[in-house]
Coordinates of C-alpha atoms in Angstrom, one line a residue:
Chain A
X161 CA 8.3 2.0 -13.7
X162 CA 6.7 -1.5 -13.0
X163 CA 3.1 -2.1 -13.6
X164 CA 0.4 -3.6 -11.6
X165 CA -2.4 -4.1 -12.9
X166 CA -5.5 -6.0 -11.0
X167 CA -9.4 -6.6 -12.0
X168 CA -12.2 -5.7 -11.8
X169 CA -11.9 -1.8 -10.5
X170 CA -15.0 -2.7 -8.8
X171 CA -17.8 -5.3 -8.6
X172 CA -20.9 -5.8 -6.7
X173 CA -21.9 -9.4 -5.5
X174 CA -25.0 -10.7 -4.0
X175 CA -24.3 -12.7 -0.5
X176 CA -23.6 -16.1 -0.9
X177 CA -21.5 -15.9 -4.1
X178 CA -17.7 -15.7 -5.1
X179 CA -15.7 -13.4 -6.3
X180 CA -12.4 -13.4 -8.1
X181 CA -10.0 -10.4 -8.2
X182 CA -6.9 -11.0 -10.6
X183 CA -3.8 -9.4 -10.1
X184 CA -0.9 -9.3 -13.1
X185 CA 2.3 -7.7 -12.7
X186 CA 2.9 -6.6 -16.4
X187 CA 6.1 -6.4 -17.1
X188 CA 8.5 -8.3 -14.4
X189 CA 8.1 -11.4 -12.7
X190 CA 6.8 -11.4 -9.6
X191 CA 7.6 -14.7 -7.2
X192 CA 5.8 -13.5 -4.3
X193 CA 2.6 -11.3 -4.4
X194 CA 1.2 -9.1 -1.3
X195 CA -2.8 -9.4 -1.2
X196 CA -4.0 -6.2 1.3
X197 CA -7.4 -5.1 2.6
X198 CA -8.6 -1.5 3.7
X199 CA -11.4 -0.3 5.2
X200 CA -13.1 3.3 5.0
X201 CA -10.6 5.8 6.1
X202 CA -8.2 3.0 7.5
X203 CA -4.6 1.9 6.3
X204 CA -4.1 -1.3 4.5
X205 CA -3.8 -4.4 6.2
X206 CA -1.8 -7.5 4.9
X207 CA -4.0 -10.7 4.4
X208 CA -1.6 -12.6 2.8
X209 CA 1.5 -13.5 0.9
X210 CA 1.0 -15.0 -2.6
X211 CA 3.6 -17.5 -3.2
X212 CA 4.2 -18.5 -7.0
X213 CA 3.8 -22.4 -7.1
X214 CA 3.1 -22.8 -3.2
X215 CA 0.9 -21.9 -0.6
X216 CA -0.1 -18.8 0.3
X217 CA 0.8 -17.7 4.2
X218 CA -2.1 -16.0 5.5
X219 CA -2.1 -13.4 8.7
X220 CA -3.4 -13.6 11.8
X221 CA -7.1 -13.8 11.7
X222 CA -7.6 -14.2 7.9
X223 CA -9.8 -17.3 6.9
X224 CA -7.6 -19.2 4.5
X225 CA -10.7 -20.4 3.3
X226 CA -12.8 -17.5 2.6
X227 CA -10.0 -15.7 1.0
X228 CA -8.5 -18.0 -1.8
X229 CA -5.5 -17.1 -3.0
X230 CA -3.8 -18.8 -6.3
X231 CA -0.7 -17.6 -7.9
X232 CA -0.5 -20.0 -10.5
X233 CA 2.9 -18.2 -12.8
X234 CA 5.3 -15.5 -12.1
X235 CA 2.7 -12.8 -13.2
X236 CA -0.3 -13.8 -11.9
X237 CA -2.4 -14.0 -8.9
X238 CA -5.6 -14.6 -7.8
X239 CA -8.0 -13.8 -4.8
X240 CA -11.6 -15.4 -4.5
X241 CA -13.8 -13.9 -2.0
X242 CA -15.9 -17.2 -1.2
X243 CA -19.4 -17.0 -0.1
X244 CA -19.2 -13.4 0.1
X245 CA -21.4 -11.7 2.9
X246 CA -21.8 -8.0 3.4
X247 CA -18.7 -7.7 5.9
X248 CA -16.5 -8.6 3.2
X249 CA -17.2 -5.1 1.2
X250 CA -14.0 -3.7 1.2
X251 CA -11.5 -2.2 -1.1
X252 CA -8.6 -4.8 -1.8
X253 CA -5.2 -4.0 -3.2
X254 CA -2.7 -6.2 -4.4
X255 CA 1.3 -5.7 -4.4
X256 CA 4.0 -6.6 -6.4
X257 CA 8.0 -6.3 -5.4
X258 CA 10.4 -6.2 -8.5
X259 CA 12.9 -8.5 -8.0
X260 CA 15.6 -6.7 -10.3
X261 CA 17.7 -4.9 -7.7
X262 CA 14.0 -2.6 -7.8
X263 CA 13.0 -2.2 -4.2
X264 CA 10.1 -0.3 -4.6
X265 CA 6.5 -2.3 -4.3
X266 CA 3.8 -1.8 -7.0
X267 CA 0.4 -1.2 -6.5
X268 CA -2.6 -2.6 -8.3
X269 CA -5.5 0.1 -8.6
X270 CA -7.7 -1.5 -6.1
X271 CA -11.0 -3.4 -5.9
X272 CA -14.0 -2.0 -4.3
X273 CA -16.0 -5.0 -3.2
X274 CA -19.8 -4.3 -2.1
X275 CA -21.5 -7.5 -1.4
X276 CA -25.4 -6.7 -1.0
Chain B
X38 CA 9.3 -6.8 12.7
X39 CA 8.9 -3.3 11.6
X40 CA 6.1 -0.7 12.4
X41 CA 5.1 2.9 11.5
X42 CA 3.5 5.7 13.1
X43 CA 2.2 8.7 11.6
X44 CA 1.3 11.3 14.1
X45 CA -1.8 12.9 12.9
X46 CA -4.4 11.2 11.4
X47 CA -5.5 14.8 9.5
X48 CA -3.4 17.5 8.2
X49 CA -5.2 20.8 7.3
X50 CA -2.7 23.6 5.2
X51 CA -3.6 26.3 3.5
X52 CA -2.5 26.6 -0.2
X53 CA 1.5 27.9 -0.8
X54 CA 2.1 27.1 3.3
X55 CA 4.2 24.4 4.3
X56 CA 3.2 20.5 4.1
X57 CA 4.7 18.3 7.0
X58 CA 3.5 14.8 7.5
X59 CA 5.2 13.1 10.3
X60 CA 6.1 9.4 10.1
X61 CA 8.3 7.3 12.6
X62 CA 9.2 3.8 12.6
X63 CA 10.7 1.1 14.6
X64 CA 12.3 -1.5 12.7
X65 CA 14.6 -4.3 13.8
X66 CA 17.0 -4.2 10.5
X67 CA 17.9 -1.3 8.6
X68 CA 14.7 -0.3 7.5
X69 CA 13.7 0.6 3.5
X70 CA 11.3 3.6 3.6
X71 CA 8.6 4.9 1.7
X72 CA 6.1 7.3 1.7
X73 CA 2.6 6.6 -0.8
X74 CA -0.1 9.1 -1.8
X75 CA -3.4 7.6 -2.7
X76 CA -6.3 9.7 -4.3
X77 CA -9.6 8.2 -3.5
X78 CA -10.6 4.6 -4.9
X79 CA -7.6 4.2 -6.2
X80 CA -4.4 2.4 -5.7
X81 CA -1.4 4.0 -4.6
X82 CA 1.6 5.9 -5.9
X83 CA 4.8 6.2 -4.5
X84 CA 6.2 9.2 -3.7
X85 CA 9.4 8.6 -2.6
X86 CA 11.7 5.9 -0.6
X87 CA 15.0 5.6 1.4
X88 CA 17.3 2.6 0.4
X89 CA 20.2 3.4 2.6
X90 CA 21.7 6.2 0.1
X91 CA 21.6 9.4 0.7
X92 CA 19.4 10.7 3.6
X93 CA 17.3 13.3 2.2
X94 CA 15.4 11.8 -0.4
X95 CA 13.1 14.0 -3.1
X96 CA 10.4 12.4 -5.1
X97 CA 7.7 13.2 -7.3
X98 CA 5.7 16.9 -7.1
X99 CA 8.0 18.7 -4.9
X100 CA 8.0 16.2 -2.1
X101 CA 10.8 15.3 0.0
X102 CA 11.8 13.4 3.0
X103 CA 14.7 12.7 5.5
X104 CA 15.5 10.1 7.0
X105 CA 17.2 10.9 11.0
X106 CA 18.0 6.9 12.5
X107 CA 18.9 8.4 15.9
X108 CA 15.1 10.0 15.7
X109 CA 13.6 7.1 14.2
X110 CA 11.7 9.5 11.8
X111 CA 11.3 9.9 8.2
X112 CA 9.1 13.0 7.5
X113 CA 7.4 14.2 4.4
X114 CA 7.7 17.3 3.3
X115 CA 6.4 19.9 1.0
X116 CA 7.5 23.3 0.6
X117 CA 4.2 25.1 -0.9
X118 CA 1.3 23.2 -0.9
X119 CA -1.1 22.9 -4.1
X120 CA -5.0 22.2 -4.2
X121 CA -3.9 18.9 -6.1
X122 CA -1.9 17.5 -2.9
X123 CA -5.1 16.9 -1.1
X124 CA -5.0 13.4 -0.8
X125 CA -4.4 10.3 1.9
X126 CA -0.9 9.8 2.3
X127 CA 0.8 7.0 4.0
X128 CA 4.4 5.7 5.5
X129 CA 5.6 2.4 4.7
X130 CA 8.6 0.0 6.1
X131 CA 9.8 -2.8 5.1
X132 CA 13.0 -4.9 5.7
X133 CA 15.5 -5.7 2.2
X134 CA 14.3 -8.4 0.5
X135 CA 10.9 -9.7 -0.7
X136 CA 8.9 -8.7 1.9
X137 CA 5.5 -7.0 2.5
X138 CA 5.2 -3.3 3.2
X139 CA 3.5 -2.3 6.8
X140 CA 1.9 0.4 6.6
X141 CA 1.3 3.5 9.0
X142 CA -2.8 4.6 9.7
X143 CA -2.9 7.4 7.0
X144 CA -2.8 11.4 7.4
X145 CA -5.5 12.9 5.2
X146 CA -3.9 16.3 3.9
X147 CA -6.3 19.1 3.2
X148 CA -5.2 22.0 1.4
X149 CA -7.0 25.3 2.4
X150 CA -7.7 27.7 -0.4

């Protein structure tokens, strides 16, 4: 199957600073990109579609602005965590949907954030 | 717009015994289904989905799910459950077409020795 693959596996920040998670789907083009949060023992919430050469659209209560997203080609795209405080430890997963008749969504491995 | 619901947020079997996760959705288009296992920090792996074919769907390690539309469910199941299955599992929906999945809150399976 189609792979996801997104970076770093984990990092740990001190408050104030940014962080970048990449996301690559591997080997198919991805146009759109899903960008998902979850918390300890919760499901994942969407935060935002990445749109290849556009803006991304951003849910309900997500700060555009603290959560940059980028998806600058069909393989790639990037979240930065802006001026990262200790709220924003969290595990984020990014999706991919194959485009070639595949409707099954890829999965990164996940993020763990821990800002300190 | 689409939702899930998966009735139990924790799912105790012992080992051999049935698995049965329960998962029911409400979608406004014929829905595309799936059911994800993820292990802990770490991404997740589909098990399974339901692209309007058949109705009984089997994917990876012995799992299997139906889809019923007039019950608006599509349970997982297992028939013999192995130490290895212990793990968060969640239902997904979607609509066709390049859209995000929305996800269900999780049933954390334990398997009992």
């Amino acid at each position: 199957g189609a792979v996801v693959s997104q970076h770093p596996s984990r990092v740990i920040c001190k408050s104030g600073t940014s962080v970048k998670i990449e996301c690559r789907s591997l080997d198919f083009q991805a146009t759109t990109m899903f960008w998902y949060r979850q918390f300890p023992k919760q499901s994942l919430m969407l935060m935002a579609t990445s749109n290849e050469g556009s803006k991304a659209t951003y849910e309900q209560g997500v700060e555009k602005d603290k959560f940059l997203i980028n998806h600058a080609s069909l393989t790639l795209s990037t979240l930065t965590v802006t001026s990262a405080h200790p709220e924003d430890s969290s595990f984020y997963i990014c999706s991919a949907r194959d485009l070639r008749g595949n409707t099954e969504a890829f999965f990164g491995q996940g993020t763990r954030l821990t800002v300190v | 717009a689409q939702s899930v619901t998966q009735l139990g947020s924790h799912v105790s079997v012992s080992e051999g015994a049935l698995v049965l996760l329960r998962c029911n959705y409400s979608s406004s288009v014929p829905p595309y289904l799936f059911w994800y296992v993820q292990y802990p920090n770490q991404g997740l792996q589909l098990l399974l989905k339901y692209t309007s074919a058949a109705t009984l769907v089997k994917g990876i390690n012995g799992f299997e799910a139906e889809f019923k539309k007039s019950e608006t469910s599509f349970h997982l199941t297992k028939p013999s459950a192995h130490m290895s299955d212990a793990a968060e599992y969640f239902c997904a929906v979607s609509a066709t077409g390049n859209t995000p999945l929305v996800f269900g809150k999780g049933t954390r399976l334990s398997v009992i020795a």
